[in-house]
Coordinates of C-alpha atoms and ligand atoms in Angstrom, one line a residue:
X1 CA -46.8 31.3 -84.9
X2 CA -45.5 34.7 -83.3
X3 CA -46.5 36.5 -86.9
X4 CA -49.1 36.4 -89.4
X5 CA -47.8 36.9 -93.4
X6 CA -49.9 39.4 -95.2
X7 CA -49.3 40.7 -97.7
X8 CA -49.4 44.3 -98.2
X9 CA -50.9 46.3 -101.1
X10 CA -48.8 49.5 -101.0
X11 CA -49.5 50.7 -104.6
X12 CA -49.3 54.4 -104.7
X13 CA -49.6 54.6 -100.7
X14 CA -47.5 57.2 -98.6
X15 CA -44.4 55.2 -96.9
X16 CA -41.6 57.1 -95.2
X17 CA -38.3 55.8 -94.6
X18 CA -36.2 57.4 -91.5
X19 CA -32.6 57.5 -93.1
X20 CA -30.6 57.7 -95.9
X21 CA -27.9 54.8 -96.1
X22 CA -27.3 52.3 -97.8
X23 CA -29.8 50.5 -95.5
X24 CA -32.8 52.4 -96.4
X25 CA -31.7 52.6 -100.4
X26 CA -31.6 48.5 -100.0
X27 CA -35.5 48.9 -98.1
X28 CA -36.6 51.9 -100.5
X29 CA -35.6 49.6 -103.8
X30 CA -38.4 47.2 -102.2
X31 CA -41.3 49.7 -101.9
X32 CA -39.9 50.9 -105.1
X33 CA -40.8 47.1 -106.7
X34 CA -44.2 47.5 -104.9
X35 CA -44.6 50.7 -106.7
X36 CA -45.0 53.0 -103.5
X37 CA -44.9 56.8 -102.8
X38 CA -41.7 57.0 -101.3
X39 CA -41.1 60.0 -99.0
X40 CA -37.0 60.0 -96.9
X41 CA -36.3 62.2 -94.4
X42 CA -32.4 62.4 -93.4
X43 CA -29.9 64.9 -93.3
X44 CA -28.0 63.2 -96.4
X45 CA -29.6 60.8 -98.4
X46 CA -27.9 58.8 -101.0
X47 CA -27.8 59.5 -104.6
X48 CA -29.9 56.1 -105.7
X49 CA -32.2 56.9 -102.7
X50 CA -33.1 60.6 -104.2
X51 CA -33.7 58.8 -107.3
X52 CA -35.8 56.3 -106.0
X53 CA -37.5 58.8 -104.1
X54 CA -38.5 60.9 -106.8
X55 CA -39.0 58.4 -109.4
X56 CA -41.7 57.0 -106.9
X57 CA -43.3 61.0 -106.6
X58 CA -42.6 61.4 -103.1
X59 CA -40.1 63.2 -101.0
X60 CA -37.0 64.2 -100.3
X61 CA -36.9 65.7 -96.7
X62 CA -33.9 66.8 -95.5
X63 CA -33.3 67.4 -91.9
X64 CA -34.0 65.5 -89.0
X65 CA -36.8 63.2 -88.0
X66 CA -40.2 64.7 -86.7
X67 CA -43.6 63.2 -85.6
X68 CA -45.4 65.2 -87.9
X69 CA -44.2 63.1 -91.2
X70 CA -46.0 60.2 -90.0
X71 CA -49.5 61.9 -91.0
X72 CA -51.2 60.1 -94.1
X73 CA -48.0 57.1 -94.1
X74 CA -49.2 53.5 -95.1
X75 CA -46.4 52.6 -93.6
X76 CA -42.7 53.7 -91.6
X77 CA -39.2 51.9 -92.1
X78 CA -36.6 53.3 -89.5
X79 CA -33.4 52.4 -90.8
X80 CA -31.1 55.0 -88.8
X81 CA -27.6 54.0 -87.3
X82 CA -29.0 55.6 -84.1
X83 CA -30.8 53.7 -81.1
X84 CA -32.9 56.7 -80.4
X85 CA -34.1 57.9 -83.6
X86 CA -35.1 54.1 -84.1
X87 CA -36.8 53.7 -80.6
X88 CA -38.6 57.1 -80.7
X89 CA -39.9 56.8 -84.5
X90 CA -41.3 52.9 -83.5
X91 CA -42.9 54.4 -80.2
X92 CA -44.5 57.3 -82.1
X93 CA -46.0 54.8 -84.9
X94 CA -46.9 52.1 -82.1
X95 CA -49.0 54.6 -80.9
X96 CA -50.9 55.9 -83.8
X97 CA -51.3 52.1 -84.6
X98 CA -49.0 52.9 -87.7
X99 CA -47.1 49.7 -89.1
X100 CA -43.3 50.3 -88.2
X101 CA -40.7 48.7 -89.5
X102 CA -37.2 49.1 -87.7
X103 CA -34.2 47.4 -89.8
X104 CA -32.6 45.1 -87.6
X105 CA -34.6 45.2 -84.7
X106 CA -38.0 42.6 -84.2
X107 CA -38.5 44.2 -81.0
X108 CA -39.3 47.7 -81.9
X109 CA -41.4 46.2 -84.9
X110 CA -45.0 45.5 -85.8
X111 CA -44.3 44.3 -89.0
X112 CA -41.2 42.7 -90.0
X113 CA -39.6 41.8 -93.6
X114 CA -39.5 38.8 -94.9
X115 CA -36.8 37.7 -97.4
X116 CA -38.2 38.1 -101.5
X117 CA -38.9 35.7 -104.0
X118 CA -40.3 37.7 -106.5
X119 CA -42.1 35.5 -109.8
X120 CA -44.8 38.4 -109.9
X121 CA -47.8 37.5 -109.6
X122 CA -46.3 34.9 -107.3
X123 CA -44.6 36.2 -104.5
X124 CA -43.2 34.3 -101.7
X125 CA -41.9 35.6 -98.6
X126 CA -39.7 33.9 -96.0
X127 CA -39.0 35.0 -92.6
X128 CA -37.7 33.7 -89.3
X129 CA -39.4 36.3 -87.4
X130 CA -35.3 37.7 -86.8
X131 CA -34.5 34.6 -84.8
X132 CA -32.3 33.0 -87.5
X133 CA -32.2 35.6 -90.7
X134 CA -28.9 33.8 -92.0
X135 CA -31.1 30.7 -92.0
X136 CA -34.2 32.1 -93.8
X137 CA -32.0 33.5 -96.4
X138 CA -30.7 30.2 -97.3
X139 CA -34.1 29.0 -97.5
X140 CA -34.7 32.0 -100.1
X141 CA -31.4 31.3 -102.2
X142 CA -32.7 27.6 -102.7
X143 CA -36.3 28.5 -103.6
X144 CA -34.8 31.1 -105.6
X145 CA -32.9 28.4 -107.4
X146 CA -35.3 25.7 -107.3
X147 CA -38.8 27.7 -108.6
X148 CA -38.0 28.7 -112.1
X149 CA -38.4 32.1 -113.4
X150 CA -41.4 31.1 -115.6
X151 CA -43.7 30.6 -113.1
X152 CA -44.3 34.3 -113.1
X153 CA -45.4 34.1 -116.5
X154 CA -47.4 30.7 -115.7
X155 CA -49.1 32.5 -112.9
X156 CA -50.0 35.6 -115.6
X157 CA -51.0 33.1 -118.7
X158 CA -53.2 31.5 -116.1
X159 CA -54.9 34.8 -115.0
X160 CA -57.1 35.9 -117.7
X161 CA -58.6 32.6 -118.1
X162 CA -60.0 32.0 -114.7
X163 CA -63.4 33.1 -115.2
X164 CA -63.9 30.8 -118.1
X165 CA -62.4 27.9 -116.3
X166 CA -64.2 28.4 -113.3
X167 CA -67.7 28.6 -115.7
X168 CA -66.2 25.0 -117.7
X169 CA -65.6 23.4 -114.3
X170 CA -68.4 24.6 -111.4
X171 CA -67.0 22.3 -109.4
X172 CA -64.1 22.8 -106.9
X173 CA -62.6 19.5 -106.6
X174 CA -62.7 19.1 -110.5
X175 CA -62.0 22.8 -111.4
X176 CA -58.9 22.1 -108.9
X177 CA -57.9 19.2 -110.4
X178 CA -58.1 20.8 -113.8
X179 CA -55.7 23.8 -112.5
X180 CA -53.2 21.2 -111.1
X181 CA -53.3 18.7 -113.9
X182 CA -52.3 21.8 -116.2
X183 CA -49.6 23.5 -113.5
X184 CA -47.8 19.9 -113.9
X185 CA -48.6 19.2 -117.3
X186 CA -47.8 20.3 -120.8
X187 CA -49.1 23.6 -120.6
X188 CA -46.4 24.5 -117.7
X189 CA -43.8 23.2 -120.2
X190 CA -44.9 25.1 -122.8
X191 CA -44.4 28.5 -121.3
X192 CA -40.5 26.9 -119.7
X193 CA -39.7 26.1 -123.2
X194 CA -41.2 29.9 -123.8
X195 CA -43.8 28.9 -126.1
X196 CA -46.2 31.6 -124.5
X197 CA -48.3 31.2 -127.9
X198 CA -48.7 27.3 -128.0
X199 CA -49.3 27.0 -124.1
X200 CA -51.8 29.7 -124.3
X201 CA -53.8 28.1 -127.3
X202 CA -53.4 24.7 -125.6
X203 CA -54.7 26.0 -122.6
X204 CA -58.1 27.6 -124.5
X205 CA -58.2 24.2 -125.9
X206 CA -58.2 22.0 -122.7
X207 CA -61.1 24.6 -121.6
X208 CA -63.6 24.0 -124.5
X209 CA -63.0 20.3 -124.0
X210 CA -63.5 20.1 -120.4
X211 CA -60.5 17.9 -120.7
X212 CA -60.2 17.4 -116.6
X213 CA -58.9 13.7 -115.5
X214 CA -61.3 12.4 -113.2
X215 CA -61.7 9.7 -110.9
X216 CA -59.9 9.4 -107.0
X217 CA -56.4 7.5 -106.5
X218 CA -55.3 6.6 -103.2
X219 CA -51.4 6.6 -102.0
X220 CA -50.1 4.5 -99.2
X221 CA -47.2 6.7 -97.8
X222 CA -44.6 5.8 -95.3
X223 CA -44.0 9.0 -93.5
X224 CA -40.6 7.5 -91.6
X225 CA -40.4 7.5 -87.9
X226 CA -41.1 11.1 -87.0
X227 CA -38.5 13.3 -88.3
X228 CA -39.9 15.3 -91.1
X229 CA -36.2 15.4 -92.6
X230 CA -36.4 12.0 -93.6
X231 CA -39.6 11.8 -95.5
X232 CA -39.2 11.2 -99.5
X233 CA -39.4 13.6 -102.3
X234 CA -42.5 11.1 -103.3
X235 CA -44.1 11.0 -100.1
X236 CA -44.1 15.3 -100.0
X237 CA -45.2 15.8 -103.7
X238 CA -48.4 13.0 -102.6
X239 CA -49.4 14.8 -99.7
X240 CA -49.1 18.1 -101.3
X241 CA -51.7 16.4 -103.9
X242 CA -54.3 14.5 -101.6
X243 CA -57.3 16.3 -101.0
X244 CA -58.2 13.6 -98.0
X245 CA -55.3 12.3 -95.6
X246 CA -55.9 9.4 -93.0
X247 CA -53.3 9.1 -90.7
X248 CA -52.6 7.4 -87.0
X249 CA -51.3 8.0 -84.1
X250 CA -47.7 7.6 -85.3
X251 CA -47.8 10.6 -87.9
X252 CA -45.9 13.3 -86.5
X253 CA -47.4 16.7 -86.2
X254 CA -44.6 18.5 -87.9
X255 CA -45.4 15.7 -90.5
X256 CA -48.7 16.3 -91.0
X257 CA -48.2 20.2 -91.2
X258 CA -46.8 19.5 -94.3
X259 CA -49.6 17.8 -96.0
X260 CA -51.2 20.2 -98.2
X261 CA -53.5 23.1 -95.9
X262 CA -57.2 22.4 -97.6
X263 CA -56.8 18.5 -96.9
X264 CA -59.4 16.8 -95.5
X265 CA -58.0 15.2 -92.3
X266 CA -59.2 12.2 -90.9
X267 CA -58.1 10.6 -87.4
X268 CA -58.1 6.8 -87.9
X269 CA -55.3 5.9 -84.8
X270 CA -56.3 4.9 -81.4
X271 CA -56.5 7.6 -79.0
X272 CA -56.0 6.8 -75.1
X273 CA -58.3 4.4 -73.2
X274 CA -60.3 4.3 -76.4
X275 CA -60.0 1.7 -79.7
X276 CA -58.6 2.3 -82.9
X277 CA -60.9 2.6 -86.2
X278 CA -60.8 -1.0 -87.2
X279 CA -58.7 -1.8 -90.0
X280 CA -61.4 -2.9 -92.1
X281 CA -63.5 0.2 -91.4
X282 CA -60.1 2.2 -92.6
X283 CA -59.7 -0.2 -95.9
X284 CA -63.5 0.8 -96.6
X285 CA -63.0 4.4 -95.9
X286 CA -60.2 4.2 -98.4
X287 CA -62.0 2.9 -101.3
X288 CA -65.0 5.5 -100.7
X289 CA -63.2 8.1 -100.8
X290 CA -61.6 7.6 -103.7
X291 CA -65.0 5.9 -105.7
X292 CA -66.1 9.9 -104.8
X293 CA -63.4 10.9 -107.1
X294 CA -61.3 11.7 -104.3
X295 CA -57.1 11.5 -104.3
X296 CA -56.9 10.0 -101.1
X297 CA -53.5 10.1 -98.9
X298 CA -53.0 7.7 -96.3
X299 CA -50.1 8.4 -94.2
X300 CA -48.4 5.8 -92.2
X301 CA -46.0 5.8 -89.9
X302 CA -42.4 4.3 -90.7
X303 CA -42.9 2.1 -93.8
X304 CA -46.3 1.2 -95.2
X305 CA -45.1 -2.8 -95.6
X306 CA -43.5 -3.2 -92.5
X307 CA -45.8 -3.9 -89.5
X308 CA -48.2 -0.9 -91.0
X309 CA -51.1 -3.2 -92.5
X310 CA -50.3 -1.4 -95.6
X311 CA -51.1 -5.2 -97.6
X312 CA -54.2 -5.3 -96.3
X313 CA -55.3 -1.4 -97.3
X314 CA -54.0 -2.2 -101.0
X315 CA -56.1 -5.4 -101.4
X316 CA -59.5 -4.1 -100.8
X317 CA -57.8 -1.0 -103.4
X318 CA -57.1 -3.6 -105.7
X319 CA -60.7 -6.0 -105.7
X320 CA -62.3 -2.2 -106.2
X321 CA -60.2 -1.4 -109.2
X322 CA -59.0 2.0 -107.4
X323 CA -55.6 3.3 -108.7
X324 CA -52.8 3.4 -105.9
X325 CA -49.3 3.8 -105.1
X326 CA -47.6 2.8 -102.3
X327 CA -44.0 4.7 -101.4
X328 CA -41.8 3.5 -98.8
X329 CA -40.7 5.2 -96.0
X330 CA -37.9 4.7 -93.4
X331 CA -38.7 2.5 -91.0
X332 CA -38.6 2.5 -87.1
X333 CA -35.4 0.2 -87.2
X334 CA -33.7 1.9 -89.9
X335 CA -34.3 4.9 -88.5
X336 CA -33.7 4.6 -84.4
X337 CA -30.7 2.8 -85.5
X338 CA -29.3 5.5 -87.5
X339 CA -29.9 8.2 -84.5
X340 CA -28.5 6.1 -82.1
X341 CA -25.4 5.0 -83.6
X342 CA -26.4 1.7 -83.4
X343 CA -25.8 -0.1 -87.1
X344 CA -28.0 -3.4 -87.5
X345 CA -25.3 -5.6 -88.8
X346 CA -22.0 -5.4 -89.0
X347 CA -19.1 -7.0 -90.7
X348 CA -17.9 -8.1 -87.0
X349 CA -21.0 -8.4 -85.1
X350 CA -23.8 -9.2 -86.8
X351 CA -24.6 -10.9 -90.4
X352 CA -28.4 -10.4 -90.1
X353 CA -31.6 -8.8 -88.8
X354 CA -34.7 -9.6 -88.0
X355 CA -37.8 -7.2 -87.5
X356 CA -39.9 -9.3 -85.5
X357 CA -43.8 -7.8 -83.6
X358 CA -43.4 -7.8 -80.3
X359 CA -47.0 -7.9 -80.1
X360 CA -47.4 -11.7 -78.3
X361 CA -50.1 -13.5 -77.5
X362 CA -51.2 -14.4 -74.1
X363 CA -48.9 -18.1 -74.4
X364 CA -45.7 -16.3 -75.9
X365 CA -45.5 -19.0 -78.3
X366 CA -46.3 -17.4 -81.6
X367 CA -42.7 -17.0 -82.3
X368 CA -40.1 -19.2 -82.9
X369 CA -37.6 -18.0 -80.5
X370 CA -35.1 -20.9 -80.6
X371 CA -34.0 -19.0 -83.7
X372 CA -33.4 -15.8 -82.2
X373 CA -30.8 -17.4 -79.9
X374 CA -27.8 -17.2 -82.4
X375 CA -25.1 -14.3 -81.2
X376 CA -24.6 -13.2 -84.9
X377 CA -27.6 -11.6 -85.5
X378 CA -29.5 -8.4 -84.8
X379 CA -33.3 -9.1 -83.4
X380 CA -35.3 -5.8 -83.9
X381 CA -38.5 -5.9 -81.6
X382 CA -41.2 -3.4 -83.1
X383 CA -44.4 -3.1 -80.4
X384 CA -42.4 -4.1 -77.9
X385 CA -43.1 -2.1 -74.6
X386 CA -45.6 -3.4 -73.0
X387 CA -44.0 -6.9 -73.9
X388 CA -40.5 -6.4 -72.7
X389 CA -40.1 -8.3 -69.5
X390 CA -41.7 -11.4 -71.4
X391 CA -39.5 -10.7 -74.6
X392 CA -36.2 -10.7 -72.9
X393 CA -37.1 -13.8 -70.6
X394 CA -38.1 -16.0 -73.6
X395 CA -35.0 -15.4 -74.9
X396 CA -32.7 -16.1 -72.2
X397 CA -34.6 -19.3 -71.5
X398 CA -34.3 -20.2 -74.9
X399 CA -30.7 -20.3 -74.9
X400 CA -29.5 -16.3 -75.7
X401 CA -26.8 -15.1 -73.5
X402 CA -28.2 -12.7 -70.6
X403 CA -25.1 -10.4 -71.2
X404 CA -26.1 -9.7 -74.7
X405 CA -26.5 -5.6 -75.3
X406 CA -30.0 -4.7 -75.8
X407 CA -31.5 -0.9 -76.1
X408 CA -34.7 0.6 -76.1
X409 CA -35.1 3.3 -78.0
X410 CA -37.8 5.7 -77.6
X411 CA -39.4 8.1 -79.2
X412 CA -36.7 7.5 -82.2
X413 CA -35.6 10.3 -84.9
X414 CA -37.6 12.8 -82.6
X415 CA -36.1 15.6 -80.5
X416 CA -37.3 13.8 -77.2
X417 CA -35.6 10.8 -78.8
X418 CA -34.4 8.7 -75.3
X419 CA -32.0 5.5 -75.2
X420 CA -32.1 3.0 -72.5
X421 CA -29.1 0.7 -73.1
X422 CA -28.2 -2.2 -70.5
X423 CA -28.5 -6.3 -71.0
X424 CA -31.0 -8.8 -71.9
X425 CA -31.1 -9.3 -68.3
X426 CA -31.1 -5.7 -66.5
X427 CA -33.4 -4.2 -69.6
X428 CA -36.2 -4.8 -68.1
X429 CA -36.1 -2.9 -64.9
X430 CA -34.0 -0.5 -66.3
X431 CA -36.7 0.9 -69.0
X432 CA -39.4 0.8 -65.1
X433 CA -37.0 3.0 -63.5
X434 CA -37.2 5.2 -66.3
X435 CA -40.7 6.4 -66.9
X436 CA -40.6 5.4 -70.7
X437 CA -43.4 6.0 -73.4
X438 CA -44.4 4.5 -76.5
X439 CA -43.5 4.4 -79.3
X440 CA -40.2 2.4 -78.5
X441 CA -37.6 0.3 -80.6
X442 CA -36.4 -2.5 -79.0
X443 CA -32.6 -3.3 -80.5
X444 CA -31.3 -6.8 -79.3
X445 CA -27.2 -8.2 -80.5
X446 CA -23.9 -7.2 -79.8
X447 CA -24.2 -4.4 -82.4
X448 CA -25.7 -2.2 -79.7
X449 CA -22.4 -1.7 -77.6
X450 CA -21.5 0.2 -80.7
X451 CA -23.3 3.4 -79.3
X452 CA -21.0 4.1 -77.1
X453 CA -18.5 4.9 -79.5
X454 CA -21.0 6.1 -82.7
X455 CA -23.0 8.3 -81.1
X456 CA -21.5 11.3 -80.4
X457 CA -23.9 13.3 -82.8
X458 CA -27.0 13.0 -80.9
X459 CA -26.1 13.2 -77.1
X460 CA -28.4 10.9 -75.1
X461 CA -30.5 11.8 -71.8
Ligands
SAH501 N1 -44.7 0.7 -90.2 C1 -44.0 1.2 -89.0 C2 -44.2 0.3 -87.8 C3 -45.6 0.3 -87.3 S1 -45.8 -0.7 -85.9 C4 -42.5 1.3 -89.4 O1 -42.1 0.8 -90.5 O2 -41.7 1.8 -88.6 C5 -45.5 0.5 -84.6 C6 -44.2 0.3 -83.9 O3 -43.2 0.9 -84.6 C7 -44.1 0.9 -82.5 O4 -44.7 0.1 -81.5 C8 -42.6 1.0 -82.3 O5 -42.1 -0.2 -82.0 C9 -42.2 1.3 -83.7 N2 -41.9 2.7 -84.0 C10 -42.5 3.5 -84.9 N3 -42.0 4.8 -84.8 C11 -41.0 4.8 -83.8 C12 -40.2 5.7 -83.3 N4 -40.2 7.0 -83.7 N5 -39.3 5.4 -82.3 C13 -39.3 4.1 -81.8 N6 -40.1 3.2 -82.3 C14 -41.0 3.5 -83.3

């Protein structure tokens, strides 16, 4: 993070702006909304500026800048058309330690501007610390759209009671269940519908009855292949919810910012040279949290049915009489496929897959490989790295042509996402040549001489 968001209380504080365009009218109209003494110094200032200006009791100076206007200022916006005024009024406030903002310019800054959502009390600020402002004002027209207007006046309904609900419910995880229960409940709908009346006395009602739903749930989340992009609305609304997330290996960190900040989080994948939490430690862990009252999250990579154990987690749930709900995710095949252009059937090609563990056992024999031999079909080898030499030989003994296209695909959906694309036969020294990590796809069938032609999008190392 190259900034920290604060927020600034500027009520009835000194603030100059350097300027008098329509620049600094667009920056005084903001410290006007935060209800700060405005003072301008320029040598013309714009009509809705003086206004501003004096509406907010500071004021109008006009002339040119000078260092003694920075005594007793909160804070400095330079929004001049001229390098030097800029420059010079940042170095002066750099070095009285004075927060300086200069329109247009990160470098000369110590505090920037975010873009505004304003549902006072709730505020929301969104800034690309200047790299991409186009970009974080896009994010602010969709918030903008997407959080309704009335959550201002959920936020100030809420306000006076906190006191009393925080007496009703001592504890946190209840007393926070009890606020979100009622942000998505039929209080919240109340004030949309502007029944301020109703969702107030509802509200007072909920309170005297301690009406607070209790008890843990846990959700089994496929989190896709690593690209935050392509998890579910379902799987973001759960881990904005979950109070306790376990998660592996295969959980992206991008991912797992996004699961709510005060979450619990608990490590459960193998790390190297080391063993994994056994699965039936994890299916315990699962059910105790949630017996605590817990909502429990547990995060899996891909989806949660396919090669993720997620059957196994929900059965202990189940015996235990723990609420759960599982949401599928994209999985590794669906996924890598997709980003490499490769499609897993195909009209021409290939009438079916198969996702088959490339996990084998020491004999090879635990699949039934005469069945992978026919040409029409895609074979999709999850956990198939370590594996590969033994994979590819098994099936050209079995009968599969050596020629056949076949592509591993690492690190899938990702930005470091790699594709090694040769034959059944040359795959595997291909991929030893290349210094390739986990985790990898392994895409077997004719389909894969598709990426030559469909995958222009995402240009390959
Ligand atoms: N439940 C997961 C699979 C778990 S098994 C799913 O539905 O995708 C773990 C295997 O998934 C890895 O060994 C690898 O073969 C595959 N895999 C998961 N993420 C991947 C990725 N981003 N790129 C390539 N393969 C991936």
């Amino acid at each position: 993070m190259d900034y920290l968001p604060l927020f600034f209380d500027l009520r009835g504080k000194h603030c100059l702006i350097v300027g008098g365009g329509a620049i600094a009218t667009r920056k005084a109209r903001l410290l006007n909304k935060a209800q700060a003494c405005i003072h301008v110094v320029a040598p013309k200032i714009e009509q809705e500026l003086s206004a501003l200006v004096l509406a907010s009791g500071g004021q109008l100076i006009d002339g040119e800048y000078h260092s003694e206007l920075l005594q007793d200022k909160a804070l400095v916006i330079s929004a001049t058309d001229i390098a030097e005024v800029n420059e010079r009024v940042a170095r002066e406030c750099h070095a009285l330690k004075l927060p300086v903002n200069v329109v247009d310019c990160p470098s000369l800054c110590s505090v920037i501007m975010p873009a505004i959502i304003d549902r006072s009390p709730l505020i929301i600020g969104v800034t690309s610390g200047g790299q991409a402002p186009v970009l974080a004002r896009k994010i602010r027209t969709q918030l903008e759209s997407s959080i309704p207007a009335a959550y201002g006046a959920l936020a100030k309904l809420f306000s006076p009671f906190r006191k009393k609900i925080k007496k009703a419910f001592p504890d946190d995880d209840v007393r926070r269940r009890f606020w979100e229960n009622t942000i998505d409940g039929s209080v919240a709908e109340k004030v949309f519908a502007g029944d301020l009346a109703g969702a107030e006395q509802e509200l007072r009602e909920k309170i005297d009855q301690q009406d607070v739903l209790r008890g843990g749930e846990v959700y089994l989340v496929g989190a896709g292949p690593g690209d935050p992009d392509l998890l579910t609305f379902k799987a973001l609304r759960l881990m904005q919810k979950a109070e306790v997330v376990l998660y592996d290996r295969l959980v992206s960190e991008p991912i797992l910012d996004m699961v709510r900040r005060d979450a619990e989080r608990v490590y459960v994948g193998k790390k190297r040279d080391n063993h994994a939490v056994p699965q039936q430690e994890i299916n315990q862990m699962l059910v105790d949290y949630a017996l605590q009252g817990k909502r429990v999250l547990r995060l899996k990579g891909g989806d949660p049915f396919i090669f993720g154990r997620g059957g196994e987690e929900i059965d202990l749930l189940a015996a235990n009489k723990v609420p759960f709900q599982v949401v599928p995710g994209i999985t590794a095949a669906s996924g890598c496929a997709a980003y490499s252009g490769i499609p897993l059937t195909h009209r021409d090609y290939s009438q079916s897959v198969r996702f088959i563990t490339g996990h084998l056992k020491e004999d090879g024999d635990d699949h039934a490989w005469g069945e992978f031999v026919n040409p029409n079909q895609t074979l999709v080898f999850y956990m198939g790295l370590a594996g590969l030499s033994r994979i590819c030989q098994k099936l050209i003994e079995h009968g599969k042509d050596p020629q056949t296209p076949a592509a591993l695909i690492e690190k899938g959906t990702l930005p470091e996402q790699r594709i090694h694309k040769s034959t059944l036969t040359g795959l595997p020294e291909y991929v030893k040549q290349r210094k390739v990590s986990a985790p990898t796809l392994l895409i077997i069938g004719d389909v894969v001489s598709l990426h030559d032609t469909l995958n222009w999008y995402h240009p390959q190392a």
